[in-house]
Amino acid sequence: MTELRLPHDTVPVRRFSGAGTMVERNLLIYRHTWYLLLAEVFEPVLYLLSIGVGIGELVGRVPGLGDSTVGYSAFVAPALLATAAMNGAMNETTFNMFAKLKLNRTYQSIRATPMTARDIALGEALWAVLRGTLITTGFLVVVSVLGMAHSPGILLVLPGAALIGFAFACVGLVVVTHLRSWQDFQFIQLAMLPMFLFATTFYPLGVYPRWLQIVVECLPLYQSIELVRQPSLGQFGAGLLLPTVYLAALGLLSLRWAMARIDRVLTD
């Protein structure tokens, strides 16, 4: 009797089908709770209306950008778009995933199936990217309706949001495997809030001294904002290469680390 062997190329196919199953599972769950995504769109809209529009009436035009026609609200809106993609993806792989990992023990049940830790990590990352992109799309609609789309290049926000979501989703996968209790989420806020405030969300990089500019340029949210803000303001060119490579590398390295961490956590 001849032994039946699967072709070698079925391994990556099965891996991606396993990740797709995780995405499908989350879609089925969010089919009944889709309105929760609206809350994450509502938060950046509040920032945009209170700071971008409110303070924007006092600030007027933003100096030092090379384009004197850029209003403050048009400057802030792309940064809030990038922040929405970041929060949408990272909330999924930290807050929501922590409950499935530590409390509901969802993944322990999933591991009883042929799915592996790699399937779980990749599937949750893909779902977080989709979730972050959906939130960004909703916010982009609001920005366009309010007339804050300064350039047709703002449409590049969507692929940019997917890359931002991928990077932060994978970082979140690593972080969640180190969390011990809900109290540890304070450390996440301790990192995220200063980054949100100082990563040029509300003012240009030039307001800082040079040594602090270098620190800010190393922040992943700064690179995310640059990836979105430049095309939103009609700036295209080599300046988009650095944030693209930075976020892609951050996401891939974090995903590889997360796969090993999740496998270790589920095995213990």
Short mmCIF file of C-alpha atoms in Angstrom, two decimals:
data_model
loop_
_atom_site.label_atom_id
_atom_site.label_comp_id
_atom_site.label_asym_id
_atom_site.label_seq_id
_atom_site.Cartn_x
_atom_site.Cartn_y
_atom_site.Cartn_z
CA MET A 1 0.00 0.00 0.00
CA THR A 2 1.42 3.34 -0.96
CA GLU A 3 1.61 6.04 1.69
CA LEU A 4 -0.34 9.19 1.00
CA ARG A 5 1.79 12.32 1.41
CA LEU A 6 0.64 15.88 1.27
CA PRO A 7 2.62 18.19 -1.00
CA HIS A 8 5.01 20.50 0.80
CA ASP A 9 3.21 23.62 -0.36
CA THR A 10 0.14 22.69 1.71
CA VAL A 11 1.88 23.79 4.91
CA PRO A 12 1.78 27.55 4.30
CA VAL A 13 -1.70 27.16 2.78
CA ARG A 14 -2.96 25.47 5.94
CA ARG A 15 -1.26 28.11 8.08
CA PHE A 16 -2.99 30.95 6.32
CA SER A 17 -6.31 29.07 6.31
CA GLY A 18 -5.95 28.71 10.09
CA ALA A 19 -5.36 32.43 10.43
CA GLY A 20 -8.35 33.06 8.20
CA THR A 21 -10.46 30.92 10.51
CA MET A 22 -9.50 33.20 13.42
CA VAL A 23 -10.52 36.25 11.40
CA GLU A 24 -13.82 34.59 10.46
CA ARG A 25 -14.50 33.77 14.11
CA ASN A 26 -14.00 37.38 15.16
CA LEU A 27 -16.19 38.62 12.32
CA LEU A 28 -19.00 36.37 13.48
CA ILE A 29 -18.69 37.77 17.00
CA TYR A 30 -18.54 41.41 15.91
CA ARG A 31 -21.55 40.88 13.67
CA HIS A 32 -23.64 41.39 16.80
CA THR A 33 -21.48 44.06 18.46
CA TRP A 34 -20.41 46.17 15.44
CA TYR A 35 -21.63 49.33 17.16
CA LEU A 36 -18.66 49.11 19.56
CA LEU A 37 -16.45 50.22 16.69
CA LEU A 38 -18.41 53.47 16.50
CA ALA A 39 -17.20 54.37 19.99
CA GLU A 40 -13.59 54.20 18.79
CA VAL A 41 -14.47 56.48 15.88
CA PHE A 42 -16.20 58.89 18.23
CA GLU A 43 -13.10 59.45 20.41
CA PRO A 44 -10.81 60.94 17.71
CA VAL A 45 -13.77 62.96 16.40
CA LEU A 46 -14.02 64.60 19.83
CA TYR A 47 -10.30 65.46 19.73
CA LEU A 48 -10.70 66.83 16.22
CA LEU A 49 -13.64 69.06 17.10
CA SER A 50 -12.30 70.26 20.46
CA ILE A 51 -8.63 70.76 19.59
CA GLY A 52 -8.41 70.71 15.80
CA VAL A 53 -11.37 73.04 15.28
CA GLY A 54 -11.62 74.80 18.64
CA ILE A 55 -7.96 75.64 19.21
CA GLY A 56 -7.51 75.81 15.44
CA GLU A 57 -9.61 78.98 15.42
CA LEU A 58 -6.98 80.57 17.68
CA VAL A 59 -3.92 79.09 15.94
CA GLY A 60 -4.97 79.69 12.33
CA ARG A 61 -2.27 78.50 9.93
CA VAL A 62 0.55 76.17 10.96
CA PRO A 63 3.98 77.78 10.40
CA GLY A 64 7.05 75.94 9.18
CA LEU A 65 5.34 73.44 6.88
CA GLY A 66 6.32 75.02 3.57
CA ASP A 67 2.66 75.53 2.70
CA SER A 68 1.14 78.59 4.30
CA THR A 69 -2.38 77.48 3.34
CA VAL A 70 -2.43 74.52 5.76
CA GLY A 71 -4.89 75.19 8.56
CA TYR A 72 -4.47 73.74 12.01
CA SER A 73 -7.41 71.35 11.68
CA ALA A 74 -5.99 69.95 8.41
CA PHE A 75 -2.66 69.47 10.21
CA VAL A 76 -4.18 67.65 13.20
CA ALA A 77 -6.67 65.46 11.30
CA PRO A 78 -4.08 63.09 9.69
CA ALA A 79 -2.38 62.59 13.06
CA LEU A 80 -5.68 61.60 14.63
CA LEU A 81 -6.29 59.25 11.69
CA ALA A 82 -2.98 57.51 12.44
CA THR A 83 -3.83 57.42 16.15
CA ALA A 84 -7.21 55.85 15.38
CA ALA A 85 -5.48 53.07 13.42
CA MET A 86 -3.02 52.54 16.27
CA ASN A 87 -5.67 52.40 18.99
CA GLY A 88 -8.07 50.27 16.97
CA ALA A 89 -5.45 47.59 16.34
CA MET A 90 -3.68 47.65 19.70
CA ASN A 91 -6.88 47.65 21.75
CA GLU A 92 -7.81 44.41 20.01
CA THR A 93 -4.53 42.63 20.71
CA THR A 94 -4.22 43.87 24.30
CA PHE A 95 -7.56 44.51 26.05
CA ASN A 96 -9.70 42.09 24.06
CA MET A 97 -7.05 39.43 23.65
CA PHE A 98 -6.12 39.51 27.36
CA ALA A 99 -9.63 38.38 28.27
CA LYS A 100 -9.43 35.52 25.77
CA LEU A 101 -5.95 34.55 26.90
CA LYS A 102 -6.16 34.86 30.68
CA LEU A 103 -9.82 34.86 31.70
CA ASN A 104 -11.94 32.96 29.18
CA ARG A 105 -9.06 30.68 28.17
CA THR A 106 -10.37 30.77 24.63
CA TYR A 107 -7.05 29.92 23.05
CA GLN A 108 -6.57 26.83 25.20
CA SER A 109 -9.75 25.46 23.64
CA ILE A 110 -8.62 26.47 20.17
CA ARG A 111 -5.33 24.64 20.68
CA ALA A 112 -7.35 21.42 21.02
CA THR A 113 -8.00 21.79 17.28
CA PRO A 114 -5.35 21.47 14.54
CA MET A 115 -4.70 25.23 14.85
CA THR A 116 -1.28 26.26 16.17
CA ALA A 117 0.02 29.23 18.12
CA ARG A 118 1.23 30.68 14.80
CA ASP A 119 -2.31 30.48 13.42
CA ILE A 120 -3.64 32.27 16.48
CA ALA A 121 -1.01 35.02 16.40
CA LEU A 122 -1.32 35.65 12.67
CA GLY A 123 -5.11 35.46 12.73
CA GLU A 124 -5.45 37.92 15.60
CA ALA A 125 -2.96 40.26 13.93
CA LEU A 126 -4.92 40.19 10.65
CA TRP A 127 -8.19 40.79 12.48
CA ALA A 128 -6.67 43.73 14.39
CA VAL A 129 -5.46 45.22 11.09
CA LEU A 130 -8.96 44.92 9.65
CA ARG A 131 -10.48 46.43 12.79
CA GLY A 132 -8.06 49.35 12.84
CA THR A 133 -8.63 50.02 9.15
CA LEU A 134 -12.40 50.02 9.60
CA ILE A 135 -12.12 52.55 12.44
CA THR A 136 -9.82 54.73 10.35
CA THR A 137 -12.21 54.54 7.41
CA GLY A 138 -15.06 55.75 9.59
CA PHE A 139 -12.98 58.65 10.85
CA LEU A 140 -11.82 59.45 7.31
CA VAL A 141 -15.45 59.83 6.26
CA VAL A 142 -15.97 62.35 9.08
CA VAL A 143 -12.82 64.28 8.10
CA SER A 144 -13.96 64.44 4.47
CA VAL A 145 -17.47 65.57 5.38
CA LEU A 146 -16.01 68.36 7.54
CA GLY A 147 -13.91 69.53 4.59
CA MET A 148 -10.54 68.81 6.24
CA ALA A 149 -9.15 66.67 3.41
CA HIS A 150 -6.36 68.97 2.21
CA SER A 151 -5.25 66.74 -0.70
CA PRO A 152 -6.56 63.78 -2.72
CA GLY A 153 -3.53 61.98 -1.27
CA ILE A 154 -5.54 61.50 1.91
CA LEU A 155 -6.91 58.36 0.22
CA LEU A 156 -3.51 56.81 0.91
CA VAL A 157 -4.59 56.84 4.54
CA LEU A 158 -6.26 53.46 4.06
CA PRO A 159 -3.19 51.41 3.04
CA GLY A 160 -1.21 53.48 5.52
CA ALA A 161 -3.70 52.63 8.25
CA ALA A 162 -3.37 48.93 7.41
CA LEU A 163 0.41 49.12 7.86
CA ILE A 164 0.07 51.13 11.08
CA GLY A 165 -2.47 48.62 12.36
CA PHE A 166 -0.16 45.72 11.49
CA ALA A 167 2.78 47.22 13.36
CA PHE A 168 0.85 48.07 16.53
CA ALA A 169 -1.23 44.89 16.45
CA CYS A 170 1.94 42.80 16.49
CA VAL A 171 3.43 44.93 19.27
CA GLY A 172 0.21 44.36 21.20
CA LEU A 173 0.55 40.59 20.69
CA VAL A 174 3.93 40.69 22.39
CA VAL A 175 2.74 42.96 25.20
CA VAL A 176 -0.33 40.89 26.06
CA THR A 177 1.76 37.78 26.69
CA HIS A 178 3.64 39.65 29.43
CA LEU A 179 0.57 41.06 31.20
CA ARG A 180 -0.21 39.44 34.54
CA SER A 181 -3.43 41.22 35.54
CA TRP A 182 -5.69 44.11 34.56
CA GLN A 183 -3.54 46.41 36.69
CA ASP A 184 -0.68 45.95 34.24
CA PHE A 185 -2.65 47.86 31.60
CA GLN A 186 -1.58 51.02 33.41
CA PHE A 187 1.89 50.46 31.97
CA ILE A 188 0.41 50.47 28.47
CA GLN A 189 -1.27 53.80 29.12
CA LEU A 190 1.96 55.09 30.63
CA ALA A 191 3.62 54.52 27.24
CA MET A 192 0.74 55.34 24.91
CA LEU A 193 -0.46 58.63 26.39
CA PRO A 194 2.90 60.51 26.29
CA MET A 195 3.51 59.16 22.78
CA PHE A 196 0.10 60.46 21.70
CA LEU A 197 0.75 63.89 23.18
CA PHE A 198 4.32 64.44 21.99
CA ALA A 199 4.63 62.54 18.67
CA THR A 200 3.74 65.73 16.69
CA THR A 201 0.03 65.00 16.97
CA PHE A 202 -0.81 68.62 17.76
CA TYR A 203 2.29 70.59 16.73
CA PRO A 204 5.22 70.28 14.30
CA LEU A 205 8.49 68.59 15.10
CA GLY A 206 10.32 71.91 14.83
CA VAL A 207 9.04 73.12 18.21
CA TYR A 208 11.48 70.74 19.94
CA PRO A 209 15.23 71.17 20.40
CA ARG A 210 17.24 68.94 18.08
CA TRP A 211 18.13 66.31 20.69
CA LEU A 212 14.45 65.85 21.56
CA GLN A 213 13.52 65.75 17.87
CA ILE A 214 15.71 62.65 17.52
CA VAL A 215 13.89 60.98 20.42
CA VAL A 216 10.49 61.81 18.93
CA GLU A 217 11.53 60.54 15.49
CA CYS A 218 12.21 57.14 17.04
CA LEU A 219 8.62 56.80 18.27
CA PRO A 220 6.43 54.43 16.21
CA LEU A 221 3.48 56.82 16.42
CA TYR A 222 5.59 59.64 14.95
CA GLN A 223 6.48 57.45 11.97
CA SER A 224 2.81 56.48 11.67
CA ILE A 225 1.74 60.12 11.64
CA GLU A 226 4.34 60.94 9.00
CA LEU A 227 3.09 58.08 6.83
CA VAL A 228 -0.39 59.58 6.87
CA ARG A 229 0.25 63.32 7.20
CA GLN A 230 2.64 63.73 4.27
CA PRO A 231 0.27 62.46 1.54
CA SER A 232 -2.67 64.14 3.29
CA LEU A 233 -0.89 67.47 2.82
CA GLY A 234 0.10 66.68 -0.76
CA GLN A 235 3.69 65.70 0.02
CA PHE A 236 4.90 62.64 -1.89
CA GLY A 237 8.40 61.28 -2.33
CA ALA A 238 11.26 59.57 -0.55
CA GLY A 239 10.06 60.90 2.80
CA LEU A 240 7.45 58.13 2.86
CA LEU A 241 10.06 55.38 2.57
CA LEU A 242 11.43 55.61 6.12
CA PRO A 243 8.08 55.31 7.94
CA THR A 244 7.04 52.48 5.61
CA VAL A 245 10.19 50.46 6.28
CA TYR A 246 10.15 51.33 9.99
CA LEU A 247 6.58 50.13 10.56
CA ALA A 248 6.95 47.03 8.37
CA ALA A 249 10.10 45.99 10.23
CA LEU A 250 8.51 46.68 13.61
CA GLY A 251 5.48 44.59 12.71
CA LEU A 252 7.40 41.63 11.29
CA LEU A 253 9.88 41.44 14.17
CA SER A 254 7.10 41.77 16.75
CA LEU A 255 5.01 39.10 15.00
CA ARG A 256 7.89 36.64 15.08
CA TRP A 257 8.47 37.35 18.76
CA ALA A 258 4.73 37.10 19.51
CA MET A 259 4.42 33.68 17.88
CA ALA A 260 7.10 32.28 20.16
CA ARG A 261 5.63 33.99 23.23
CA ILE A 262 2.07 32.80 22.59
CA ASP A 263 3.25 29.25 22.03
CA ARG A 264 5.13 29.38 25.35
CA VAL A 265 2.19 30.86 27.27
CA LEU A 266 -0.28 28.31 25.92
CA THR A 267 2.08 25.43 26.60
CA ASP A 268 2.79 26.35 30.24
#
